[in-house]
mmCIF file of C-alpha atoms in Angstrom:
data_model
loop_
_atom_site.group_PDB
_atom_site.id
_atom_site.type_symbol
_atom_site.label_atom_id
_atom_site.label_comp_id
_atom_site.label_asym_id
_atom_site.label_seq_id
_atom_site.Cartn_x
_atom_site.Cartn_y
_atom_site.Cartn_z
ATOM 1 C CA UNK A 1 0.000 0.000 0.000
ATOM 2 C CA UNK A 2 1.251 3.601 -1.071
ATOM 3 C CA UNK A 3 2.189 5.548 1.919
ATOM 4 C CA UNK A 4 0.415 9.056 2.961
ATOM 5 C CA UNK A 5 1.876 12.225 2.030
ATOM 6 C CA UNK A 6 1.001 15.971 3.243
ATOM 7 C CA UNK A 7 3.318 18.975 2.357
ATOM 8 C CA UNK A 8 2.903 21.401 5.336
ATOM 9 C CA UNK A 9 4.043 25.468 5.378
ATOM 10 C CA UNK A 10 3.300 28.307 7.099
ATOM 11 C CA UNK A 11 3.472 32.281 5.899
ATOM 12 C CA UNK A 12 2.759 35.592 7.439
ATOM 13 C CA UNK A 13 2.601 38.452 5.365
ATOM 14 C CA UNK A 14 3.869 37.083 1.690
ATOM 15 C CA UNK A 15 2.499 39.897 -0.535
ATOM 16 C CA UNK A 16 3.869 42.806 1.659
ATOM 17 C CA UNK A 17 7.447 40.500 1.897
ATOM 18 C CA UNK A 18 7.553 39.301 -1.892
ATOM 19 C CA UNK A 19 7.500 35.630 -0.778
ATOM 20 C CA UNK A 20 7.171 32.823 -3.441
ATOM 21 C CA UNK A 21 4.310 31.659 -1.691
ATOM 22 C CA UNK A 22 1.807 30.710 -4.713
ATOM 23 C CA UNK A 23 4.483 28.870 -6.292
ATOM 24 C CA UNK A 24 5.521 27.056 -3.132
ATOM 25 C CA UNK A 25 2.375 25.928 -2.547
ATOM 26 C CA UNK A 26 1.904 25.001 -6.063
ATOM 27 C CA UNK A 27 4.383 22.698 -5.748
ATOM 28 C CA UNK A 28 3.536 20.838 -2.639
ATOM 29 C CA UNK A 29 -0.210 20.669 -4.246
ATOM 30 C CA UNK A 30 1.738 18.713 -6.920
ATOM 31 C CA UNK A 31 3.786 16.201 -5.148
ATOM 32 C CA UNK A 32 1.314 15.615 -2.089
ATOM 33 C CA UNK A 33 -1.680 13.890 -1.307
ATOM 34 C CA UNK A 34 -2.698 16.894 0.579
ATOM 35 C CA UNK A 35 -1.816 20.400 1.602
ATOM 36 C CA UNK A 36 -1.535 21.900 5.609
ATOM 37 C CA UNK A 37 -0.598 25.721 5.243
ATOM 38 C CA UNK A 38 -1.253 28.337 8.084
ATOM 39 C CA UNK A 39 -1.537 31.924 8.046
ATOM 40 C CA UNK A 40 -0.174 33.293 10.930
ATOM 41 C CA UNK A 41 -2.375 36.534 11.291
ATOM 42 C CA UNK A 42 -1.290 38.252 7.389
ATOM 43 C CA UNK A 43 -3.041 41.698 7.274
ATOM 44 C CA UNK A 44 -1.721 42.354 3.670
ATOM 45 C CA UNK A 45 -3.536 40.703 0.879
ATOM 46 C CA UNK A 46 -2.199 37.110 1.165
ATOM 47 C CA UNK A 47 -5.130 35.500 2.881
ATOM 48 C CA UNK A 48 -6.804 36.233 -0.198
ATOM 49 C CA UNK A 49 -4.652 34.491 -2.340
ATOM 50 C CA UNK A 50 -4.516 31.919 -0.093
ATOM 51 C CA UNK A 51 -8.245 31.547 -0.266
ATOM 52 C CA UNK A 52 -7.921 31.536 -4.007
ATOM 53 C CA UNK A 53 -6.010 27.970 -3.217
ATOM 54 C CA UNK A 54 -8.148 26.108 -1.166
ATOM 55 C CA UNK A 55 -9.523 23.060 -2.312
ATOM 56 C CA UNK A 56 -10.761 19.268 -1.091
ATOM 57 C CA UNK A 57 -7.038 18.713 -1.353
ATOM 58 C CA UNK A 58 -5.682 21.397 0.471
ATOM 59 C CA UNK A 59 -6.399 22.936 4.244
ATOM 60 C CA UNK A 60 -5.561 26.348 5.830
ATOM 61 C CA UNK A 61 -5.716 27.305 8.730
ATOM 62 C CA UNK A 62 -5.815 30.926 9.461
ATOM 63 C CA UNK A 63 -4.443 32.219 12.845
ATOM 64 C CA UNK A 64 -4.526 35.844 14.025
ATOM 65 C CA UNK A 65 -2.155 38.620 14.160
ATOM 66 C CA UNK A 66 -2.438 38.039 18.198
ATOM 67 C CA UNK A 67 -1.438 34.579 18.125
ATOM 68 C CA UNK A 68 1.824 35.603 15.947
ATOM 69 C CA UNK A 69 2.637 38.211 18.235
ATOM 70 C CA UNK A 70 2.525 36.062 21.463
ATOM 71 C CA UNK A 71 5.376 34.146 20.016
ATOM 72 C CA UNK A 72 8.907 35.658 20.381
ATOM 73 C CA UNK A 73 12.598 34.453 18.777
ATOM 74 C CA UNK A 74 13.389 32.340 15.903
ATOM 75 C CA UNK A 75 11.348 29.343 17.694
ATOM 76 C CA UNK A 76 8.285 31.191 16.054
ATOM 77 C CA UNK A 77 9.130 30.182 13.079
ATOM 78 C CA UNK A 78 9.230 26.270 14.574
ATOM 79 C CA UNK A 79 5.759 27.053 16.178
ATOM 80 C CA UNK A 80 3.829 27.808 13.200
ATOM 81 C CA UNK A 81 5.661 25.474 10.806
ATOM 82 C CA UNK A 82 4.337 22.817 13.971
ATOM 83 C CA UNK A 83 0.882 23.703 13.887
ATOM 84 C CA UNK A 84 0.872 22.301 10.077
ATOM 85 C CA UNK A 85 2.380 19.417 10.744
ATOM 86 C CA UNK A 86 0.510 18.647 13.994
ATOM 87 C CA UNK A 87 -2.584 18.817 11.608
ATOM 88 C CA UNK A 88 -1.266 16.536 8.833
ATOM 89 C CA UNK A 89 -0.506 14.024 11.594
ATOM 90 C CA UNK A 90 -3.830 14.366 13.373
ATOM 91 C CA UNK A 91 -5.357 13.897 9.355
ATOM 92 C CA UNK A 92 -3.510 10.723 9.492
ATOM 93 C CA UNK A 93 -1.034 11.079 6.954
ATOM 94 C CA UNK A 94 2.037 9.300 7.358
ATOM 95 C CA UNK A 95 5.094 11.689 5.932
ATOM 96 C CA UNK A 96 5.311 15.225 5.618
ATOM 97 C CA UNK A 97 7.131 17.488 3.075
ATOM 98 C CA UNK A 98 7.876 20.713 4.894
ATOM 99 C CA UNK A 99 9.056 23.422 2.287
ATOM 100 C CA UNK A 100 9.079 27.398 3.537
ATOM 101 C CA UNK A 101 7.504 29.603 1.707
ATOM 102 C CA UNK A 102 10.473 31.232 -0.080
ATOM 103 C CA UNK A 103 11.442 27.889 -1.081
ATOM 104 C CA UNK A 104 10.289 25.443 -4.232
ATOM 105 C CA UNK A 105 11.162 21.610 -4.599
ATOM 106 C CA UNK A 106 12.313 21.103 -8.254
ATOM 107 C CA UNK A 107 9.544 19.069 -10.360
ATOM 108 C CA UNK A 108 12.375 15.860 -10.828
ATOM 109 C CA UNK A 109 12.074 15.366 -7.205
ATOM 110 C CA UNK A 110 8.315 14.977 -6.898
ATOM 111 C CA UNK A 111 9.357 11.155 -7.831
ATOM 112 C CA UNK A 112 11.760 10.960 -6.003
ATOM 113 C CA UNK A 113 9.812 11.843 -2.691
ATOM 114 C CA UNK A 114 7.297 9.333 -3.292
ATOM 115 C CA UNK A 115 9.947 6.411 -3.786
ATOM 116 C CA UNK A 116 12.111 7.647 -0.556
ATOM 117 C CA UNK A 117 8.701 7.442 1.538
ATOM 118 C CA UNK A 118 8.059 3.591 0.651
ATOM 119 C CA UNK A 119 11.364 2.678 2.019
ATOM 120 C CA UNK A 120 9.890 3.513 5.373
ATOM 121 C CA UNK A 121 12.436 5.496 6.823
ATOM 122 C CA UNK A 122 12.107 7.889 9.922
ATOM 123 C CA UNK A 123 13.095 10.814 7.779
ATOM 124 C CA UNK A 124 15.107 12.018 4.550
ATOM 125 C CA UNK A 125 18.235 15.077 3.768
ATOM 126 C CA UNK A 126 17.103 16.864 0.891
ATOM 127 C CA UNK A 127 19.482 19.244 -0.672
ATOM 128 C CA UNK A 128 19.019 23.208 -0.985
ATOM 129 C CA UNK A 129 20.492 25.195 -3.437
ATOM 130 C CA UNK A 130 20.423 29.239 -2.216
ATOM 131 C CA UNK A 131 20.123 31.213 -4.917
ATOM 132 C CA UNK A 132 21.616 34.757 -4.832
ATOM 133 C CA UNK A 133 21.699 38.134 -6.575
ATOM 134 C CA UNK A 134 20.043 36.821 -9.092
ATOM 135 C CA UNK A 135 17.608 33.571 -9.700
ATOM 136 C CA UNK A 136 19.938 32.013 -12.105
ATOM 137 C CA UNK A 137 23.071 32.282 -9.949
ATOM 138 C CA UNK A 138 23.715 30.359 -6.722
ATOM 139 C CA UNK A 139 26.272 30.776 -3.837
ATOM 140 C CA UNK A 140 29.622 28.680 -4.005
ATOM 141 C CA UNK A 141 31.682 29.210 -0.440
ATOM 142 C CA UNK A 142 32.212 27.148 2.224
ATOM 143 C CA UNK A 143 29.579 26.064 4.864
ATOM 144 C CA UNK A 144 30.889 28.426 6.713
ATOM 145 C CA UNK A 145 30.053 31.752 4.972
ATOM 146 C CA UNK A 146 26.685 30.239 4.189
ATOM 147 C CA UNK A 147 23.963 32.104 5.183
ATOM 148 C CA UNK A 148 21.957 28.907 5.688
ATOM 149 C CA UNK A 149 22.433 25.001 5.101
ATOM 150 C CA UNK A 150 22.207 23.234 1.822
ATOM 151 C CA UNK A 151 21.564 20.008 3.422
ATOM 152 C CA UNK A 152 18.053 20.040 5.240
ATOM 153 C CA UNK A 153 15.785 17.463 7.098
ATOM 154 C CA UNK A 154 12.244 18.082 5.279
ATOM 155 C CA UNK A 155 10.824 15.030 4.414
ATOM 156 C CA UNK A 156 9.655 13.187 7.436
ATOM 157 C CA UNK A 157 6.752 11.000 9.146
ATOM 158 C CA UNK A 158 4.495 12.986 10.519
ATOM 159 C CA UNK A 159 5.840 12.406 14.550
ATOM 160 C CA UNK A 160 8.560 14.541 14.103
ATOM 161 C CA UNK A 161 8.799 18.540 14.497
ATOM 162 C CA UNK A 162 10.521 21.295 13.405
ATOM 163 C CA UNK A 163 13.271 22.855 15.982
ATOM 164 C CA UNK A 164 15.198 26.472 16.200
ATOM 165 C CA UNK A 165 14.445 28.526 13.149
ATOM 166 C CA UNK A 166 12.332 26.125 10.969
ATOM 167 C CA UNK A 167 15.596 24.926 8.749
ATOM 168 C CA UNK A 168 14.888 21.457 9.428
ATOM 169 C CA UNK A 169 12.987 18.804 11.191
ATOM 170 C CA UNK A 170 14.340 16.827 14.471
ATOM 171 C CA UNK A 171 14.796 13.622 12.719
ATOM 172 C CA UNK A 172 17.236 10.659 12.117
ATOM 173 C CA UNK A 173 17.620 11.505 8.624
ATOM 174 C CA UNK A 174 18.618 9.001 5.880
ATOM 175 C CA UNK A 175 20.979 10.185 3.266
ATOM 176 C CA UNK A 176 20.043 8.259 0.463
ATOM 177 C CA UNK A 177 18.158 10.544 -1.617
ATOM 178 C CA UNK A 178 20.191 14.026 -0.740
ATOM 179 C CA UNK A 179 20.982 14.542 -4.524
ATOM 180 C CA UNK A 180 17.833 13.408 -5.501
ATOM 181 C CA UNK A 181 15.007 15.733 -3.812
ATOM 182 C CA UNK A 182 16.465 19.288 -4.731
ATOM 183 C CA UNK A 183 14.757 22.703 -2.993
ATOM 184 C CA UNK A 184 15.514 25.628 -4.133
ATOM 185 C CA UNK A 185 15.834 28.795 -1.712
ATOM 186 C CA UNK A 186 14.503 31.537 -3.351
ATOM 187 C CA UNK A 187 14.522 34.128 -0.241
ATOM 188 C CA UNK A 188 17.724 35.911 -1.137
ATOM 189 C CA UNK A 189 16.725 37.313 -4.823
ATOM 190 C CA UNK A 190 13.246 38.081 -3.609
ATOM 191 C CA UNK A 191 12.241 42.249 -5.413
ATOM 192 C CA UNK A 192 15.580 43.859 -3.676
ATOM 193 C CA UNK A 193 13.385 46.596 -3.283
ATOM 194 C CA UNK A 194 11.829 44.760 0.031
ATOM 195 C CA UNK A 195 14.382 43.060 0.787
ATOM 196 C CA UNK A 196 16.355 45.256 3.492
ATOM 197 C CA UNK A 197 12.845 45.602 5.172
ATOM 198 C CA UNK A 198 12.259 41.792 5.607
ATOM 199 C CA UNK A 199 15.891 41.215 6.650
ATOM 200 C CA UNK A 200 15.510 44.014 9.100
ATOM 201 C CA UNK A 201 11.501 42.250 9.802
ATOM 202 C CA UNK A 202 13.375 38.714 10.584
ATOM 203 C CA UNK A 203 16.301 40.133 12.469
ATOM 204 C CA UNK A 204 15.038 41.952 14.771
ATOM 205 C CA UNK A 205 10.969 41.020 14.558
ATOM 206 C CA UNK A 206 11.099 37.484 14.699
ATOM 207 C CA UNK A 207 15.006 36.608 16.040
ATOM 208 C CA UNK A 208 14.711 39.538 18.628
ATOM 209 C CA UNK A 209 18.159 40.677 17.629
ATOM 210 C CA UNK A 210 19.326 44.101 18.941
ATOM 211 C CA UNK A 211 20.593 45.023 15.876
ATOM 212 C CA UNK A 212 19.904 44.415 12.744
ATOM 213 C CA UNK A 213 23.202 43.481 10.264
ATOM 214 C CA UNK A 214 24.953 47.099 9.533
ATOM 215 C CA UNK A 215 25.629 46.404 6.192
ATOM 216 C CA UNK A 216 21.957 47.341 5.223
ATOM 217 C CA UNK A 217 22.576 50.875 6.222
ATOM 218 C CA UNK A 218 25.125 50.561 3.289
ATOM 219 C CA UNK A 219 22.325 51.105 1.032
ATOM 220 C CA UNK A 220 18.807 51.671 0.450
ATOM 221 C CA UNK A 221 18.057 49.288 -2.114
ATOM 222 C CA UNK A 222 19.569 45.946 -1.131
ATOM 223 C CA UNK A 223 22.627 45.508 -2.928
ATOM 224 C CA UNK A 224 24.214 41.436 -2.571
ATOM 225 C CA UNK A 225 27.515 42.568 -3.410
ATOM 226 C CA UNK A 226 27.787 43.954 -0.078
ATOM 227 C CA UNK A 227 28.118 40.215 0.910
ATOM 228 C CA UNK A 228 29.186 38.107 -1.594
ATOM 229 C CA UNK A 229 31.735 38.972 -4.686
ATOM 230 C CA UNK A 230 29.911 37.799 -7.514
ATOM 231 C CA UNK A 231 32.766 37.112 -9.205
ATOM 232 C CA UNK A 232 33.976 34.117 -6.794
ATOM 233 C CA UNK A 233 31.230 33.269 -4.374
ATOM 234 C CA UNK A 234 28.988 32.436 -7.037
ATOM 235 C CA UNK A 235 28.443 30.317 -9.574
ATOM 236 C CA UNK A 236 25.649 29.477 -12.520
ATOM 237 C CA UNK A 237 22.583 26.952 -11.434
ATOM 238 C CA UNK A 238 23.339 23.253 -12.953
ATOM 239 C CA UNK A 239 19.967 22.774 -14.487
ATOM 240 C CA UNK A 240 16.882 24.969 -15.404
ATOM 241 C CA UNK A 241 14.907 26.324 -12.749
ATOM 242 C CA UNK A 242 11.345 24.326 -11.480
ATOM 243 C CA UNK A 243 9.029 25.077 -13.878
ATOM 244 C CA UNK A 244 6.536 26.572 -11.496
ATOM 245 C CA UNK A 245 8.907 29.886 -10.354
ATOM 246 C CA UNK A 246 10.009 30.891 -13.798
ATOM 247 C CA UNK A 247 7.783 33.059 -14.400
ATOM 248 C CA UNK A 248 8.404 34.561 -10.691
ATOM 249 C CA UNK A 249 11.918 34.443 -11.990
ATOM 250 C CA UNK A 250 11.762 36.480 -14.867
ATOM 251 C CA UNK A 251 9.860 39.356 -12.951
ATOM 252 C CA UNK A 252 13.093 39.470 -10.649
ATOM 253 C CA UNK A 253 15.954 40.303 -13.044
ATOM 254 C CA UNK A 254 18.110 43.233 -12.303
ATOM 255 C CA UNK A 255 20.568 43.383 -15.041
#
């Protein structure tokens, strides 16, 4: 018998952020049997799209900007990805896909998912490729000037939860499929044009940081270069992007 699969994500405030959230969802509504998302309390359009989304196949549930704001440091992010889950597992599915909502699983993974699930392991490393300064370039440096992993417990059974920032589940992962089932990090070439806000939004909103990183003050419209040389930190994507964010692509080109 096939086992149960429900892709689960959370988003506050996608529109006002520039969030791939359409497309991410689009994509979990194509590899899953169902769809968990929450809304944790958006006051800028987005629960309107998200409405625009919901089917037999797809559930959201739609929080308030109170229940957001009683939650404080990155473990927010962990709280509301958890609520998803929690209601995939009390559906009865047996695995979960978690992908954020500045995030997209490539369209050559979708069967790749479903064949790591029948091997019945506890959970799966999937690989993420962050893209930066533009959508057709990702970073090339060490692990230790990343920004954030490229290896990432996502695919799990439903028991398990995510921990710290939302970046991955606690899990024993399997590595067996980690060059198979490819997600692609979108979150760094969002419209640069919003992008200093929602760095400043995370930082300082949702990690409770004192400060927020200096180099934004550097400009007004965020520049990458302040961060990474493009001409040896970065390097050309290996294989066309998923189908679904092209077009989201395309609208995000800066020279």
């Amino acid at each position: 018998m096939d086992k149960t699969l429900a892709g689960c994500t959370f988003i506050r405030n996608g529109i006002e952020f520039d969030y791939c959230f359409i497309e991410t969802i689009k994509s979990i509504q194509k590899c899953c049997d169902h769809v968990f998302i929450v809304d944790a309390g958006s006051d800028d359009g987005t629960v309107c799209e998200l409405k625009k989304m919901q089917d037999n196949k797809t559930t959201i549930i739609y929080l308030s900007k109170l229940d957001w704001d009683n939650q404080h440091g990155k473990e927010k992010l962990s709280y509301f990805s958890n609520i998803a889950i929690q209601a995939a597992q009390d559906a009865g599915y047996e695995y979960q896909l978690y992908i954020q909502c500045d995030e997209i699983i490539h369209e050559n993974s979708y069967s790749e998912v479903r064949r790591a699930i029948e091997q019945n392991n506890e959970a799966y490393m999937c690989s993420r490729i962050n893209l930066w300064k533009s959508c057709y370039m990702k970073l090339d440096v060490p692990l230790n000037k990343m920004p954030c992993s490229i290896s990432v417990i996502r695919l799990t059974k439903t028991k398990y939860r995510c921990v710290g920032d939302a970046e991955s589940l606690d899990a024993p992962a399997n590595l067996g499929f980690i060059n198979n089932i490819i997600i692609y990090h979108v979150g760094f070439v969002r419209k640069r044009e919003v992008m200093k806000s929602k760095i400043i939004n995370m930082q300082q909103g949702v990690f409770a940081m004192e400060h927020y990183d200096s180099k934004l003050d550097q400009c007004e419209i965020f520049n990458p270069d302040l961060w990474f040389n493009p001409k040896t930190d970065l390097k050309p994507i290996d294989e066309p992007l998923p189908k679904l964010i092209q077009q989201w692509a395309k609208e995000r080109i800066y020279e």
